């Protein structure tokens, strides 16, 4: 069975500082991995996804994530946080043959001025 | 191109009433997914539907919950005899192809159900 673990339900950074949101997954088959962002009272928006190929994936708003098979990780990073990045971030996994996407519990990012 | 639409955005029901949540997928999308988000939790898969077919309902509670996606019209998630524990945000997502896991699911803004 697939699963996703997001370390840290809340992360707080200063504006301009590095953002690092951690995600570890479990999958018995090569996974497809996603990061979504959710702003208050809105649905989820895709930030980036890993399917195959290059392990460093670039997404929208300056975010990127690196797929590390040996560590079963897919951490999300951004070099310099902006106030508008304050939101909840969800890591998700689905398998290559299916359609069901499993979401992590989410990490709420706070950005301090 | 309009995104995924859900209505109502907010729904208040008293215990024992019925709740009907509607989802119109993006134009050209024929696959719909329903998720439930409880406070401080991630999204939990409920059901996956194609037009006139339920493909996977493994995440649906065994009683009181049902879903449909008719040939014409929106997908409906129906909750009968609501209880306070049903209070949550319900999200609908759509995608254009079945089984293409790498395809992004496009999410609607959600319906926030409050049961008094």
PDB file of N, CA, C and O in Angstrom, chain A residues 1-5 24-33 50 67-69 71-73 92-98 100 102, chain B residues 101:
ATOM      1  N   UNK A   1       0.846  -1.198   0.000  1.00  0.00           N
ATOM      2  CA  UNK A   1       0.000   0.000   0.000  1.00  0.00           C
ATOM      3  C   UNK A   1       0.881   1.249   0.000  1.00  0.00           C
ATOM      4  O   UNK A   1       1.966   1.256   0.552  1.00  0.00           O
ATOM      5  N   UNK A   2       0.362   2.245  -0.637  1.00  0.00           N
ATOM      6  CA  UNK A   2       1.121   3.493  -0.696  1.00  0.00           C
ATOM      7  C   UNK A   2       0.773   4.376   0.484  1.00  0.00           C
ATOM      8  O   UNK A   2      -0.343   4.339   1.018  1.00  0.00           O
ATOM      9  N   UNK A   3       1.744   5.193   0.868  1.00  0.00           N
ATOM     10  CA  UNK A   3       1.500   6.149   1.943  1.00  0.00           C
ATOM     11  C   UNK A   3       2.440   7.332   1.780  1.00  0.00           C
ATOM     12  O   UNK A   3       3.452   7.245   1.074  1.00  0.00           O
ATOM     13  N   UNK A   4       2.084   8.412   2.438  1.00  0.00           N
ATOM     14  CA  UNK A   4       2.881   9.633   2.396  1.00  0.00           C
ATOM     15  C   UNK A   4       2.994  10.183   3.810  1.00  0.00           C
ATOM     16  O   UNK A   4       1.976  10.265   4.521  1.00  0.00           O
ATOM     17  N   UNK A   5       4.188  10.567   4.194  1.00  0.00           N
ATOM     18  CA  UNK A   5       4.415  11.184   5.502  1.00  0.00           C
ATOM     19  C   UNK A   5       5.036  12.545   5.314  1.00  0.00           C
ATOM     20  O   UNK A   5       6.085  12.673   4.674  1.00  0.00           O
ATOM     21  N   UNK A  24       8.142  12.097   2.763  1.00  0.00           N
ATOM     22  CA  UNK A  24       8.625  10.749   2.509  1.00  0.00           C
ATOM     23  C   UNK A  24       7.448   9.886   2.080  1.00  0.00           C
ATOM     24  O   UNK A  24       6.342  10.046   2.565  1.00  0.00           O
ATOM     25  N   UNK A  25       7.706   8.981   1.182  1.00  0.00           N
ATOM     26  CA  UNK A  25       6.626   8.171   0.636  1.00  0.00           C
ATOM     27  C   UNK A  25       6.962   6.694   0.773  1.00  0.00           C
ATOM     28  O   UNK A  25       8.116   6.310   0.977  1.00  0.00           O
ATOM     29  N   UNK A  26       5.945   5.910   0.630  1.00  0.00           N
ATOM     30  CA  UNK A  26       6.106   4.463   0.586  1.00  0.00           C
ATOM     31  C   UNK A  26       5.316   3.954  -0.597  1.00  0.00           C
ATOM     32  O   UNK A  26       4.130   4.269  -0.748  1.00  0.00           O
ATOM     33  N   UNK A  27       5.999   3.195  -1.456  1.00  0.00           N
ATOM     34  CA  UNK A  27       5.311   2.663  -2.622  1.00  0.00           C
ATOM     35  C   UNK A  27       6.021   1.408  -3.095  1.00  0.00           C
ATOM     36  O   UNK A  27       7.245   1.389  -3.158  1.00  0.00           O
ATOM     37  N   UNK A  28       5.274   0.420  -3.458  1.00  0.00           N
ATOM     38  CA  UNK A  28       5.865  -0.836  -3.918  1.00  0.00           C
ATOM     39  C   UNK A  28       6.173  -0.809  -5.408  1.00  0.00           C
ATOM     40  O   UNK A  28       6.818  -1.708  -5.926  1.00  0.00           O
ATOM     41  N   UNK A  29       5.714   0.201  -6.081  1.00  0.00           N
ATOM     42  CA  UNK A  29       5.969   0.353  -7.506  1.00  0.00           C
ATOM     43  C   UNK A  29       6.515   1.752  -7.730  1.00  0.00           C
ATOM     44  O   UNK A  29       6.384   2.617  -6.855  1.00  0.00           O
ATOM     45  N   UNK A  30       7.136   1.995  -8.884  1.00  0.00           N
ATOM     46  CA  UNK A  30       7.619   3.362  -9.133  1.00  0.00           C
ATOM     47  C   UNK A  30       6.496   4.365  -8.963  1.00  0.00           C
ATOM     48  O   UNK A  30       5.438   4.243  -9.577  1.00  0.00           O
ATOM     49  N   UNK A  31       6.731   5.363  -8.149  1.00  0.00           N
ATOM     50  CA  UNK A  31       5.628   6.275  -7.838  1.00  0.00           C
ATOM     51  C   UNK A  31       5.580   7.483  -8.764  1.00  0.00           C
ATOM     52  O   UNK A  31       6.563   7.846  -9.391  1.00  0.00           O
ATOM     53  N   UNK A  32       4.388   8.059  -8.822  1.00  0.00           N
ATOM     54  CA  UNK A  32       4.263   9.413  -9.312  1.00  0.00           C
ATOM     55  C   UNK A  32       4.059  10.278  -8.070  1.00  0.00           C
ATOM     56  O   UNK A  32       3.276   9.934  -7.195  1.00  0.00           O
ATOM     57  N   UNK A  33       4.767  11.388  -8.014  1.00  0.00           N
ATOM     58  CA  UNK A  33       4.758  12.223  -6.816  1.00  0.00           C
ATOM     59  C   UNK A  33       4.338  13.640  -7.162  1.00  0.00           C
ATOM     60  O   UNK A  33       4.686  14.160  -8.232  1.00  0.00           O
ATOM     61  N   UNK A  50       6.432  14.777 -10.242  1.00  0.00           N
ATOM     62  CA  UNK A  50       7.473  13.900 -10.753  1.00  0.00           C
ATOM     63  C   UNK A  50       6.811  12.651 -11.329  1.00  0.00           C
ATOM     64  O   UNK A  50       6.010  11.999 -10.648  1.00  0.00           O
ATOM     65  N   UNK A  67      13.394  14.171  -6.328  1.00  0.00           N
ATOM     66  CA  UNK A  67      13.043  12.779  -6.060  1.00  0.00           C
ATOM     67  C   UNK A  67      14.308  12.002  -5.728  1.00  0.00           C
ATOM     68  O   UNK A  67      15.231  11.926  -6.533  1.00  0.00           O
ATOM     69  N   UNK A  68      14.349  11.445  -4.517  1.00  0.00           N
ATOM     70  CA  UNK A  68      15.490  10.635  -4.100  1.00  0.00           C
ATOM     71  C   UNK A  68      14.981   9.242  -3.764  1.00  0.00           C
ATOM     72  O   UNK A  68      14.448   9.005  -2.665  1.00  0.00           O
ATOM     73  N   UNK A  69      15.193   8.340  -4.696  1.00  0.00           N
ATOM     74  CA  UNK A  69      14.666   6.990  -4.526  1.00  0.00           C
ATOM     75  C   UNK A  69      15.291   6.301  -3.321  1.00  0.00           C
ATOM     76  O   UNK A  69      14.618   5.604  -2.563  1.00  0.00           O
ATOM     77  N   UNK A  71      16.280   7.460  -0.618  1.00  0.00           N
ATOM     78  CA  UNK A  71      15.770   7.986   0.646  1.00  0.00           C
ATOM     79  C   UNK A  71      14.236   7.988   0.685  1.00  0.00           C
ATOM     80  O   UNK A  71      13.663   8.415   1.689  1.00  0.00           O
ATOM     81  N   UNK A  72      13.629   7.544  -0.377  1.00  0.00           N
ATOM     82  CA  UNK A  72      12.161   7.596  -0.550  1.00  0.00           C
ATOM     83  C   UNK A  72      11.627   8.959  -0.124  1.00  0.00           C
ATOM     84  O   UNK A  72      10.660   9.064   0.654  1.00  0.00           O
ATOM     85  N   UNK A  73      12.279   9.989  -0.651  1.00  0.00           N
ATOM     86  CA  UNK A  73      11.884  11.342  -0.265  1.00  0.00           C
ATOM     87  C   UNK A  73      11.562  12.191  -1.489  1.00  0.00           C
ATOM     88  O   UNK A  73      12.012  11.900  -2.614  1.00  0.00           O
ATOM     89  N   UNK A  92       1.743  14.235  -2.319  1.00  0.00           N
ATOM     90  CA  UNK A  92       0.825  13.162  -2.710  1.00  0.00           C
ATOM     91  C   UNK A  92       1.547  12.149  -3.583  1.00  0.00           C
ATOM     92  O   UNK A  92       2.515  12.484  -4.281  1.00  0.00           O
ATOM     93  N   UNK A  93       1.059  10.930  -3.572  1.00  0.00           N
ATOM     94  CA  UNK A  93       1.653   9.850  -4.363  1.00  0.00           C
ATOM     95  C   UNK A  93       0.551   9.060  -5.060  1.00  0.00           C
ATOM     96  O   UNK A  93      -0.538   8.880  -4.517  1.00  0.00           O
ATOM     97  N   UNK A  94       0.818   8.657  -6.272  1.00  0.00           N
ATOM     98  CA  UNK A  94      -0.057   7.691  -6.934  1.00  0.00           C
ATOM     99  C   UNK A  94       0.829   6.692  -7.655  1.00  0.00           C
ATOM    100  O   UNK A  94       2.011   6.958  -7.886  1.00  0.00           O
ATOM    101  N   UNK A  95       0.289   5.536  -7.993  1.00  0.00           N
ATOM    102  CA  UNK A  95       1.133   4.536  -8.627  1.00  0.00           C
ATOM    103  C   UNK A  95       0.973   4.592 -10.133  1.00  0.00           C
ATOM    104  O   UNK A  95       0.070   5.234 -10.661  1.00  0.00           O
ATOM    105  N   UNK A  96       1.839   3.904 -10.815  1.00  0.00           N
ATOM    106  CA  UNK A  96       1.895   4.035 -12.268  1.00  0.00           C
ATOM    107  C   UNK A  96       0.703   3.418 -12.964  1.00  0.00           C
ATOM    108  O   UNK A  96       0.418   3.728 -14.096  1.00  0.00           O
ATOM    109  N   UNK A  97       0.031   2.512 -12.287  1.00  0.00           N
ATOM    110  CA  UNK A  97      -1.076   1.841 -12.964  1.00  0.00           C
ATOM    111  C   UNK A  97      -2.436   2.302 -12.544  1.00  0.00           C
ATOM    112  O   UNK A  97      -3.438   1.868 -13.106  1.00  0.00           O
ATOM    113  N   UNK A  98      -2.485   3.155 -11.582  1.00  0.00           N
ATOM    114  CA  UNK A  98      -3.783   3.484 -11.008  1.00  0.00           C
ATOM    115  C   UNK A  98      -4.160   4.934 -11.141  1.00  0.00           C
ATOM    116  O   UNK A  98      -3.609   5.667 -11.929  1.00  0.00           O
ATOM    117  N   UNK A 100      -5.747   6.412  -8.030  1.00  0.00           N
ATOM    118  CA  UNK A 100      -6.003   6.901  -6.688  1.00  0.00           C
ATOM    119  C   UNK A 100      -4.785   7.647  -6.188  1.00  0.00           C
ATOM    120  O   UNK A 100      -3.671   7.138  -6.212  1.00  0.00           O
ATOM    121  N   UNK A 102      -2.907   9.398  -3.055  1.00  0.00           N
ATOM    122  CA  UNK A 102      -2.865   9.406  -1.598  1.00  0.00           C
ATOM    123  C   UNK A 102      -2.172  10.685  -1.146  1.00  0.00           C
ATOM    124  O   UNK A 102      -1.044  10.959  -1.579  1.00  0.00           O
TER     125      UNK A 102
ATOM    126  N   UNK B 101      -2.011   8.074 -14.252  1.00  0.00           N
ATOM    127  CA  UNK B 101      -1.775   8.627 -12.928  1.00  0.00           C
ATOM    128  C   UNK B 101      -0.960   9.904 -12.957  1.00  0.00           C
ATOM    129  O   UNK B 101      -1.021  10.701 -12.044  1.00  0.00           O
TER     130      UNK B 101
END
